[in-house]
Amino acid sequence: MPEKAVVVGATTWGTTLAMLLAGRGHRVMLLARDLSECVQLESARENARFLPGVTFPSLLRVSADAAEALSGASLTVIAVPSDRMRENIRRIGSHLDADSVVVSASKGLELPSALRMTQAMTEELPASLHPGICALSGPNLAKEILQGKPASTVVAGATREAAERAQAALLSQRFRVYTSRDVTGVELGGALKNIVALGAGICDGLEFGENAKAAFVTRGLAEIARLGVAAGAEPLTFAGLAGVGDVIATCASRLSRNRYVGEQLALGRSWPEIRASMDNVAEGVNATEAALKMAARLGVEMPIAETTYRVLYEGLSPWEAAAELMERPVGSEW
């Protein structure tokens, strides 16, 4: 049955999810950052900054007023960069209905806390809303979804009911939605895979070939799964859509921002230079730092993340980074 849904964040992914929900027949409010952004989006009926030429469906409206947007909404999806999640939760928290399902669609980790997005949400929202908190993740390149190409995702909920309500709202013939109870694994898969994508992009930029890239991606997946399990995730989650599925899409696609950053690093550009040239956020950079904080706390070895951090922040060249990883002591794969 059609319902009212709100998407917080006029990002590429937020706009895509808003259009997907409207396409399912829901009344959708896209909550803009401020009045200026709201007026621009509503008057143009498109997100010219991130998705030029893609017209909003009639059921999608834009607002800058959190109280107005959230009034009567049974589903709220938050699709903002990880470093903006907490401030947005504070902005909307008092306007959420008591039985609302609140879904994080942000694939990142908070700094300096190294918290997952739903952990930050739990800290900021009243206890009555905690059963409705969910996380959405999977191999979901926004532009492909807007083009009507088939895709799948997974929504993990604090309760089965919450996950199933989010699933029912998002499910369509071309967007297949699975549910999970492993919120930790789904979130960490979505956030940590961006670290692997940075390295995959470096492999591409250095023209290492498919053997090297396949080996790197496989070892990277093992590394992030090791951290995830130590944090309480289910191992099988990393063999699913939020794990290997998202890794494949993000490490292979030319649409991937994190793969692009890695490729540019390999071509000799610095991270500050790359960041200044990008309109979108590459979550893998902050995730690298946050993952190392988690790893230190949990006693997990993460050589790929450590080496990536040194490339990003300490001037280690991608060639030297690759050599160091290749020269590490060998042992049993498992």
Coordinates of N, CA and C in Angstrom, one line a residue, residues 107-294:
K107 N 27.1 4.8 3.3 CA 28.1 3.7 3.4 C 29.4 4.3 3.9
G108 N 29.4 4.6 5.2 CA 30.6 5.2 5.8 C 30.7 4.9 7.3
L109 N 31.8 5.4 7.9 CA 32.0 5.3 9.3 C 32.3 6.7 9.8
E110 N 31.8 7.0 11.1 CA 32.0 8.3 11.7 C 33.4 8.5 12.2
L111 N 34.0 9.7 12.0 CA 35.2 10.0 12.6 C 35.0 11.2 13.6
P112 N 35.7 11.2 14.8 CA 36.8 10.3 15.2 C 36.3 9.0 15.9
S113 N 35.0 8.8 16.1 CA 34.5 7.8 16.9 C 34.7 6.4 16.3
A114 N 34.7 6.3 15.0 CA 34.7 5.0 14.2 C 33.4 4.2 14.4
L115 N 32.4 5.0 14.7 CA 31.1 4.3 14.9 C 30.4 4.1 13.5
R116 N 29.6 3.0 13.5 CA 28.7 2.8 12.3 C 27.6 3.8 12.4
M117 N 26.9 4.0 11.2 CA 25.9 5.0 11.1 C 24.7 4.7 12.1
T118 N 24.3 3.4 12.2 CA 23.2 3.1 13.0 C 23.6 3.3 14.5
Q119 N 24.8 3.1 14.8 CA 25.3 3.4 16.2 C 25.1 4.9 16.5
A120 N 25.5 5.7 15.6 CA 25.3 7.2 15.8 C 23.8 7.5 15.9
M121 N 23.0 6.8 15.1 CA 21.5 7.1 15.1 C 21.0 6.6 16.5
T122 N 21.5 5.5 17.0 CA 21.0 5.0 18.3 C 21.3 6.0 19.4
E123 N 22.5 6.6 19.3 CA 22.9 7.6 20.3 C 22.0 8.8 20.3
E124 N 21.6 9.2 19.1 CA 20.9 10.5 19.0 C 19.3 10.4 19.1
L125 N 18.8 9.2 18.7 CA 17.3 9.0 18.7 C 16.8 8.4 20.0
P126 N 15.6 8.8 20.4 CA 15.0 8.2 21.6 C 14.9 6.7 21.5
A127 N 14.9 6.0 22.7 CA 14.8 4.5 22.7 C 13.6 4.0 22.0
S128 N 12.5 4.7 22.0 CA 11.3 4.3 21.3 C 11.4 4.0 19.8
L129 N 12.4 4.7 19.2 CA 12.6 4.6 17.8 C 13.7 3.6 17.4
H130 N 14.4 3.1 18.4 CA 15.5 2.1 18.1 C 15.0 0.8 17.4
P131 N 13.8 0.3 17.7 CA 13.4 -0.9 17.0 C 13.2 -0.7 15.5
G132 N 13.0 0.5 15.1 CA 12.8 0.8 13.6 C 14.1 1.2 12.9
I133 N 15.2 1.1 13.5 CA 16.5 1.5 12.8 C 16.9 0.4 11.9
C134 N 17.3 0.8 10.6 CA 17.8 -0.2 9.6 C 19.0 0.4 8.9
A135 N 19.7 -0.5 8.2 CA 20.8 -0.1 7.3 C 20.6 -0.8 5.9
L136 N 20.8 0.0 4.9 CA 20.6 -0.4 3.5 C 22.0 -0.5 2.8
S137 N 22.3 -1.6 2.2 CA 23.6 -1.6 1.5 C 23.6 -2.8 0.4
G138 N 24.5 -2.6 -0.5 CA 24.6 -3.6 -1.6 C 25.2 -3.0 -2.8
P139 N 25.3 -3.8 -3.9 CA 25.9 -3.3 -5.1 C 25.0 -2.4 -5.9
N140 N 24.9 -1.1 -5.5 CA 23.9 -0.2 -5.9 C 24.5 1.1 -6.5
L141 N 24.9 1.0 -7.8 CA 25.4 2.2 -8.5 C 24.2 3.0 -8.9
A142 N 24.1 4.2 -8.4 CA 22.9 5.0 -8.5 C 22.4 5.2 -10.0
K143 N 23.4 5.5 -10.8 CA 23.0 5.8 -12.2 C 22.5 4.6 -13.0
E144 N 23.0 3.4 -12.6 CA 22.4 2.2 -13.3 C 21.0 2.0 -12.8
I145 N 20.7 2.2 -11.6 CA 19.4 2.1 -11.0 C 18.4 3.0 -11.7
L146 N 18.8 4.3 -11.9 CA 18.0 5.3 -12.5 C 17.7 4.9 -14.0
Q147 N 18.6 4.2 -14.6 CA 18.5 3.8 -16.0 C 17.5 2.6 -16.1
G148 N 17.1 2.1 -15.0 CA 16.1 1.0 -15.0 C 16.8 -0.4 -15.1
K149 N 18.1 -0.4 -14.9 CA 18.9 -1.7 -14.9 C 18.6 -2.5 -13.7
P150 N 18.6 -3.8 -13.8 CA 18.3 -4.6 -12.6 C 19.3 -4.5 -11.5
A151 N 18.9 -4.5 -10.3 CA 19.9 -4.4 -9.1 C 19.2 -5.1 -7.9
S152 N 20.1 -5.4 -7.0 CA 19.6 -6.0 -5.7 C 20.3 -5.3 -4.5
T153 N 19.7 -5.4 -3.4 CA 20.3 -4.8 -2.2 C 19.8 -5.6 -1.0
V154 N 20.3 -5.2 0.2 CA 19.9 -5.9 1.4 C 19.6 -4.8 2.5
V155 N 18.5 -5.0 3.2 CA 18.2 -4.0 4.3 C 18.2 -4.8 5.6
A156 N 19.1 -4.4 6.5 CA 19.2 -5.1 7.8 C 18.5 -4.2 8.9
G157 N 17.7 -4.9 9.7 CA 17.0 -4.1 10.7 C 17.2 -4.6 12.1
A158 N 17.0 -3.7 13.1 CA 17.1 -4.0 14.5 C 16.0 -5.0 14.8
T159 N 14.9 -5.0 14.1 CA 13.8 -6.0 14.2 C 13.5 -6.5 12.8
R160 N 12.9 -7.7 12.7 CA 12.5 -8.2 11.5 C 11.4 -7.4 10.9
E161 N 10.5 -6.9 11.7 CA 9.4 -6.1 11.2 C 9.9 -4.8 10.5
A162 N 10.8 -4.2 11.1 CA 11.4 -2.9 10.5 C 12.0 -3.2 9.1
A163 N 12.8 -4.3 9.1 CA 13.5 -4.6 7.8 C 12.4 -5.0 6.7
E164 N 11.4 -5.7 7.1 CA 10.4 -6.1 6.1 C 9.6 -4.9 5.7
R165 N 9.3 -3.9 6.5 CA 8.6 -2.7 6.1 C 9.4 -1.9 5.1
A166 N 10.7 -1.8 5.4 CA 11.6 -1.1 4.4 C 11.7 -1.9 3.1
Q167 N 11.8 -3.2 3.2 CA 11.8 -4.1 2.0 C 10.6 -3.9 1.1
A168 N 9.4 -3.9 1.8 CA 8.1 -3.7 1.0 C 8.1 -2.4 0.3
A169 N 8.6 -1.3 1.0 CA 8.5 0.0 0.4 C 9.4 0.1 -0.8
L170 N 10.6 -0.5 -0.8 CA 11.6 -0.3 -1.9 C 11.5 -1.3 -3.0
L171 N 11.0 -2.5 -2.7 CA 11.0 -3.6 -3.7 C 10.2 -3.3 -4.9
S172 N 10.8 -3.6 -6.1 CA 10.2 -3.4 -7.4 C 10.7 -4.5 -8.3
Q173 N 10.1 -4.5 -9.5 CA 10.5 -5.5 -10.5 C 12.0 -5.4 -10.9
R174 N 12.6 -4.3 -10.8 CA 14.0 -4.1 -11.2 C 14.9 -3.8 -10.0
F175 N 14.3 -3.7 -8.8 CA 15.2 -3.5 -7.6 C 14.8 -4.5 -6.5
R176 N 15.5 -5.6 -6.5 CA 15.2 -6.7 -5.6 C 15.8 -6.5 -4.2
V177 N 15.0 -6.5 -3.2 CA 15.5 -6.2 -1.8 C 15.4 -7.4 -0.9
Y178 N 16.5 -7.8 -0.3 CA 16.5 -8.9 0.7 C 16.6 -8.3 2.1
T179 N 16.2 -9.1 3.1 CA 16.4 -8.6 4.5 C 17.4 -9.4 5.2
S180 N 17.9 -8.8 6.3 CA 18.9 -9.4 7.1 C 18.7 -8.9 8.6
R181 N 19.2 -9.7 9.5 CA 19.2 -9.2 10.9 C 20.6 -8.8 11.3
D182 N 21.6 -8.9 10.4 CA 23.0 -8.6 10.7 C 23.3 -7.1 10.4
V183 N 22.8 -6.2 11.2 CA 23.0 -4.8 11.0 C 24.5 -4.5 10.9
T184 N 25.3 -5.0 11.8 CA 26.7 -4.8 11.9 C 27.4 -5.2 10.6
G185 N 27.1 -6.4 10.2 CA 27.8 -6.9 9.0 C 27.4 -6.1 7.7
V186 N 26.1 -5.8 7.6 CA 25.7 -5.1 6.4 C 26.3 -3.7 6.3
E187 N 26.3 -3.0 7.5 CA 26.9 -1.7 7.5 C 28.4 -1.7 7.3
L188 N 29.1 -2.7 7.9 CA 30.6 -2.7 7.8 C 31.0 -3.2 6.4
G189 N 30.2 -4.1 5.8 CA 30.5 -4.5 4.4 C 30.4 -3.3 3.5
G190 N 29.3 -2.5 3.6 CA 29.2 -1.3 2.8 C 30.2 -0.2 3.0
A191 N 30.7 -0.1 4.2 CA 31.7 1.0 4.5 C 33.1 0.5 4.2
L192 N 33.4 -0.7 4.6 CA 34.8 -1.1 4.5 C 35.2 -1.5 3.0
K193 N 34.2 -1.9 2.2 CA 34.5 -2.3 0.9 C 35.1 -1.1 0.1
N194 N 34.8 0.1 0.5 CA 35.4 1.3 -0.1 C 36.9 1.4 0.0
I195 N 37.4 0.8 1.1 CA 38.9 0.8 1.2 C 39.5 -0.1 0.2
V196 N 38.8 -1.2 -0.1 CA 39.3 -2.2 -1.1 C 39.2 -1.5 -2.5
A197 N 38.1 -0.7 -2.7 CA 38.0 -0.1 -4.0 C 39.1 0.9 -4.2
L198 N 39.6 1.6 -3.2 CA 40.7 2.5 -3.4 C 41.9 1.7 -4.0
G199 N 42.2 0.6 -3.4 CA 43.3 -0.2 -3.8 C 43.1 -0.8 -5.2
A200 N 41.8 -1.2 -5.5 CA 41.5 -1.7 -6.8 C 41.8 -0.6 -7.9
G201 N 41.4 0.6 -7.5 CA 41.7 1.7 -8.5 C 43.2 1.9 -8.7
I202 N 44.0 1.8 -7.6 CA 45.4 1.8 -7.7 C 45.9 0.8 -8.7
C203 N 45.4 -0.4 -8.5 CA 45.8 -1.5 -9.4 C 45.5 -1.1 -10.9
D204 N 44.4 -0.6 -11.1 CA 44.0 -0.1 -12.5 C 45.0 1.0 -13.0
G205 N 45.2 2.0 -12.1 CA 46.1 3.1 -12.5 C 47.5 2.7 -12.8
L206 N 48.0 1.7 -12.0 CA 49.3 1.2 -12.3 C 49.4 0.1 -13.4
E207 N 48.2 -0.2 -13.9 CA 48.1 -1.2 -15.0 C 48.7 -2.6 -14.6
F208 N 48.3 -3.0 -13.4 CA 48.9 -4.3 -12.9 C 48.2 -5.5 -13.5
G209 N 47.1 -5.3 -14.2 CA 46.4 -6.4 -14.8 C 45.4 -7.1 -13.9
E210 N 44.6 -8.0 -14.5 CA 43.5 -8.6 -13.8 C 43.9 -9.6 -12.8
N211 N 45.0 -10.3 -13.0 CA 45.5 -11.3 -11.9 C 45.7 -10.5 -10.6
A212 N 46.5 -9.5 -10.7 CA 46.9 -8.7 -9.5 C 45.6 -8.1 -8.9
K213 N 44.7 -7.6 -9.7 CA 43.5 -6.9 -9.1 C 42.6 -7.9 -8.5
A214 N 42.5 -9.1 -9.1 CA 41.7 -10.2 -8.5 C 42.2 -10.6 -7.1
A215 N 43.5 -10.8 -7.1 CA 44.2 -11.2 -5.9 C 44.0 -10.1 -4.8
F216 N 44.2 -8.9 -5.2 CA 44.1 -7.8 -4.2 C 42.7 -7.7 -3.6
V217 N 41.7 -7.7 -4.5 CA 40.3 -7.6 -4.1 C 40.0 -8.8 -3.2
T218 N 40.4 -10.0 -3.5 CA 40.1 -11.2 -2.6 C 40.7 -11.0 -1.3
R219 N 42.0 -10.6 -1.2 CA 42.7 -10.4 0.1 C 42.1 -9.2 0.8
G220 N 41.6 -8.2 0.1 CA 41.0 -7.1 0.8 C 39.7 -7.5 1.4
L221 N 38.9 -8.4 0.7 CA 37.6 -8.9 1.2 C 37.9 -9.7 2.5
A222 N 38.9 -10.5 2.5 CA 39.3 -11.3 3.7 C 39.6 -10.4 4.8
E223 N 40.3 -9.3 4.5 CA 40.7 -8.3 5.6 C 39.5 -7.6 6.2
I224 N 38.6 -7.2 5.4 CA 37.4 -6.4 6.0 C 36.5 -7.4 6.7
A225 N 36.4 -8.6 6.2 CA 35.6 -9.6 6.8 C 36.1 -10.0 8.2
R226 N 37.5 -10.0 8.3 CA 38.1 -10.3 9.6 C 37.8 -9.2 10.6
L227 N 37.8 -8.0 10.2 CA 37.4 -6.9 11.1 C 36.0 -7.0 11.4
G228 N 35.1 -7.2 10.4 CA 33.7 -7.3 10.7 C 33.3 -8.4 11.7
V229 N 33.9 -9.5 11.5 CA 33.6 -10.6 12.5 C 34.0 -10.3 13.9
A230 N 35.2 -9.7 14.0 CA 35.7 -9.2 15.3 C 34.8 -8.2 15.9
A231 N 34.1 -7.4 15.1 CA 33.1 -6.4 15.6 C 31.7 -7.0 15.9
G232 N 31.6 -8.3 15.6 CA 30.3 -9.0 15.9 C 29.4 -9.3 14.7
A233 N 29.9 -9.1 13.5 CA 29.2 -9.4 12.3 C 29.1 -10.9 12.0
E234 N 28.1 -11.4 11.3 CA 28.1 -12.7 10.8 C 29.0 -12.9 9.6
P235 N 29.9 -14.0 9.6 CA 30.8 -14.2 8.5 C 30.1 -14.3 7.1
L236 N 29.0 -14.9 7.1 CA 28.3 -15.1 5.8 C 27.8 -13.8 5.2
T237 N 27.6 -12.8 6.0 CA 27.2 -11.5 5.4 C 28.2 -11.0 4.4
F238 N 29.5 -11.3 4.6 CA 30.5 -10.8 3.7 C 30.6 -11.6 2.4
A239 N 29.9 -12.7 2.4 CA 29.7 -13.5 1.1 C 28.5 -13.1 0.4
G240 N 27.7 -12.1 0.9 CA 26.4 -11.7 0.3 C 26.5 -10.4 -0.4
L241 N 25.3 -9.8 -0.6 CA 25.2 -8.6 -1.4 C 26.0 -7.4 -0.8
A242 N 25.9 -7.3 0.6 CA 26.6 -6.2 1.2 C 28.1 -6.4 1.4
G243 N 28.6 -7.6 1.0 CA 30.0 -8.0 1.1 C 30.6 -8.1 -0.3
V244 N 30.7 -9.3 -0.8 CA 31.3 -9.6 -2.1 C 30.5 -8.9 -3.2
G245 N 29.2 -8.8 -3.1 CA 28.5 -8.2 -4.2 C 28.8 -6.7 -4.3
D246 N 28.9 -6.0 -3.2 CA 29.3 -4.6 -3.3 C 30.7 -4.4 -3.7
V247 N 31.6 -5.3 -3.2 CA 33.0 -5.3 -3.6 C 33.2 -5.4 -5.1
I248 N 32.5 -6.3 -5.7 CA 32.6 -6.5 -7.1 C 32.2 -5.3 -7.9
A249 N 31.0 -4.7 -7.5 CA 30.5 -3.5 -8.3 C 31.4 -2.3 -8.1
T250 N 31.9 -2.1 -6.8 CA 32.6 -0.9 -6.5 C 34.1 -1.0 -7.1
C251 N 34.6 -2.2 -7.1 CA 36.0 -2.3 -7.6 C 36.1 -2.4 -9.1
A252 N 35.0 -2.7 -9.8 CA 35.1 -2.9 -11.2 C 34.5 -1.7 -12.0
S253 N 33.6 -1.0 -11.4 CA 32.8 0.0 -12.2 C 33.6 1.3 -12.4
R254 N 33.4 1.9 -13.6 CA 33.9 3.2 -13.8 C 33.1 4.3 -13.1
L255 N 31.9 3.9 -12.6 CA 31.0 4.8 -11.9 C 31.4 4.9 -10.4
S256 N 32.3 4.1 -10.0 CA 32.7 4.1 -8.6 C 33.7 5.2 -8.2
R257 N 33.2 6.1 -7.3 CA 34.1 7.2 -6.9 C 35.3 6.7 -6.2
N258 N 35.2 5.7 -5.3 CA 36.4 5.3 -4.6 C 37.4 4.6 -5.5
R259 N 37.0 3.8 -6.5 CA 37.9 3.3 -7.5 C 38.6 4.4 -8.2
Y260 N 37.8 5.4 -8.6 CA 38.4 6.6 -9.3 C 39.5 7.2 -8.5
V261 N 39.3 7.4 -7.2 CA 40.3 8.1 -6.3 C 41.6 7.2 -6.3
G262 N 41.4 5.9 -6.2 CA 42.6 5.1 -6.2 C 43.4 5.2 -7.5
E263 N 42.6 5.2 -8.6 CA 43.3 5.3 -9.9 C 44.0 6.6 -10.1
Q264 N 43.4 7.7 -9.6 CA 44.1 9.0 -9.6 C 45.3 9.1 -8.7
L265 N 45.3 8.4 -7.6 CA 46.5 8.3 -6.7 C 47.6 7.6 -7.5
A266 N 47.3 6.6 -8.2 CA 48.3 5.8 -9.0 C 48.9 6.7 -10.1
L267 N 48.1 7.6 -10.6 CA 48.6 8.5 -11.6 C 49.4 9.7 -11.1
G268 N 49.6 9.7 -9.8 CA 50.5 10.7 -9.2 C 49.8 11.9 -8.6
R269 N 48.5 11.9 -8.5 CA 47.8 13.0 -7.9 C 47.7 12.8 -6.4
S270 N 47.7 13.8 -5.6 CA 47.6 13.7 -4.1 C 46.1 13.6 -3.7
W271 N 45.8 13.1 -2.5 CA 44.4 13.1 -2.1 C 43.8 14.5 -2.0
P272 N 44.5 15.5 -1.4 CA 43.9 16.8 -1.4 C 43.5 17.3 -2.8
E273 N 44.4 17.1 -3.7 CA 44.2 17.5 -5.1 C 43.0 16.8 -5.7
I274 N 42.9 15.5 -5.5 CA 41.7 14.8 -6.0 C 40.4 15.2 -5.4
R275 N 40.5 15.4 -4.0 CA 39.3 15.8 -3.3 C 38.7 17.1 -3.8
A276 N 39.6 18.1 -4.1 CA 39.2 19.4 -4.5 C 38.5 19.4 -5.9
S277 N 38.8 18.3 -6.7 CA 38.2 18.2 -8.0 C 36.9 17.5 -8.1
M278 N 36.5 16.9 -6.9 CA 35.3 16.0 -6.9 C 34.1 16.7 -6.3
D279 N 32.9 16.4 -6.9 CA 31.7 17.0 -6.4 C 31.1 16.1 -5.4
N280 N 31.3 14.8 -5.5 CA 30.7 13.8 -4.6 C 31.8 13.4 -3.6
V281 N 31.3 12.6 -2.6 CA 32.2 12.2 -1.5 C 32.7 10.8 -1.8
A282 N 34.0 10.5 -1.5 CA 34.6 9.2 -1.6 C 34.7 8.7 -0.1
E283 N 33.8 7.9 0.3 CA 33.7 7.5 1.7 C 34.9 6.6 2.1
G284 N 35.6 6.0 1.2 CA 36.7 5.1 1.5 C 37.8 5.7 2.2
V285 N 38.0 7.1 2.0 CA 39.1 7.8 2.7 C 38.9 7.8 4.2
N286 N 37.8 8.4 4.6 CA 37.5 8.4 6.0 C 37.3 7.0 6.6
A287 N 36.8 6.0 5.8 CA 36.6 4.7 6.3 C 38.0 4.0 6.6
T288 N 39.0 4.4 5.8 CA 40.3 3.8 6.1 C 40.8 4.2 7.5
E289 N 40.7 5.5 7.8 CA 41.1 5.9 9.1 C 40.3 5.3 10.2
A290 N 39.0 5.3 10.0 CA 38.1 4.7 11.0 C 38.3 3.2 11.2
A291 N 38.6 2.5 10.1 CA 38.8 1.0 10.2 C 40.0 0.8 11.0
L292 N 41.1 1.6 10.9 CA 42.3 1.4 11.6 C 42.0 1.6 13.1
K293 N 41.2 2.6 13.4 CA 40.8 2.8 14.8 C 40.1 1.6 15.4
M294 N 39.2 1.0 14.6 CA 38.4 -0.2 15.0 C 39.4 -1.3 15.2

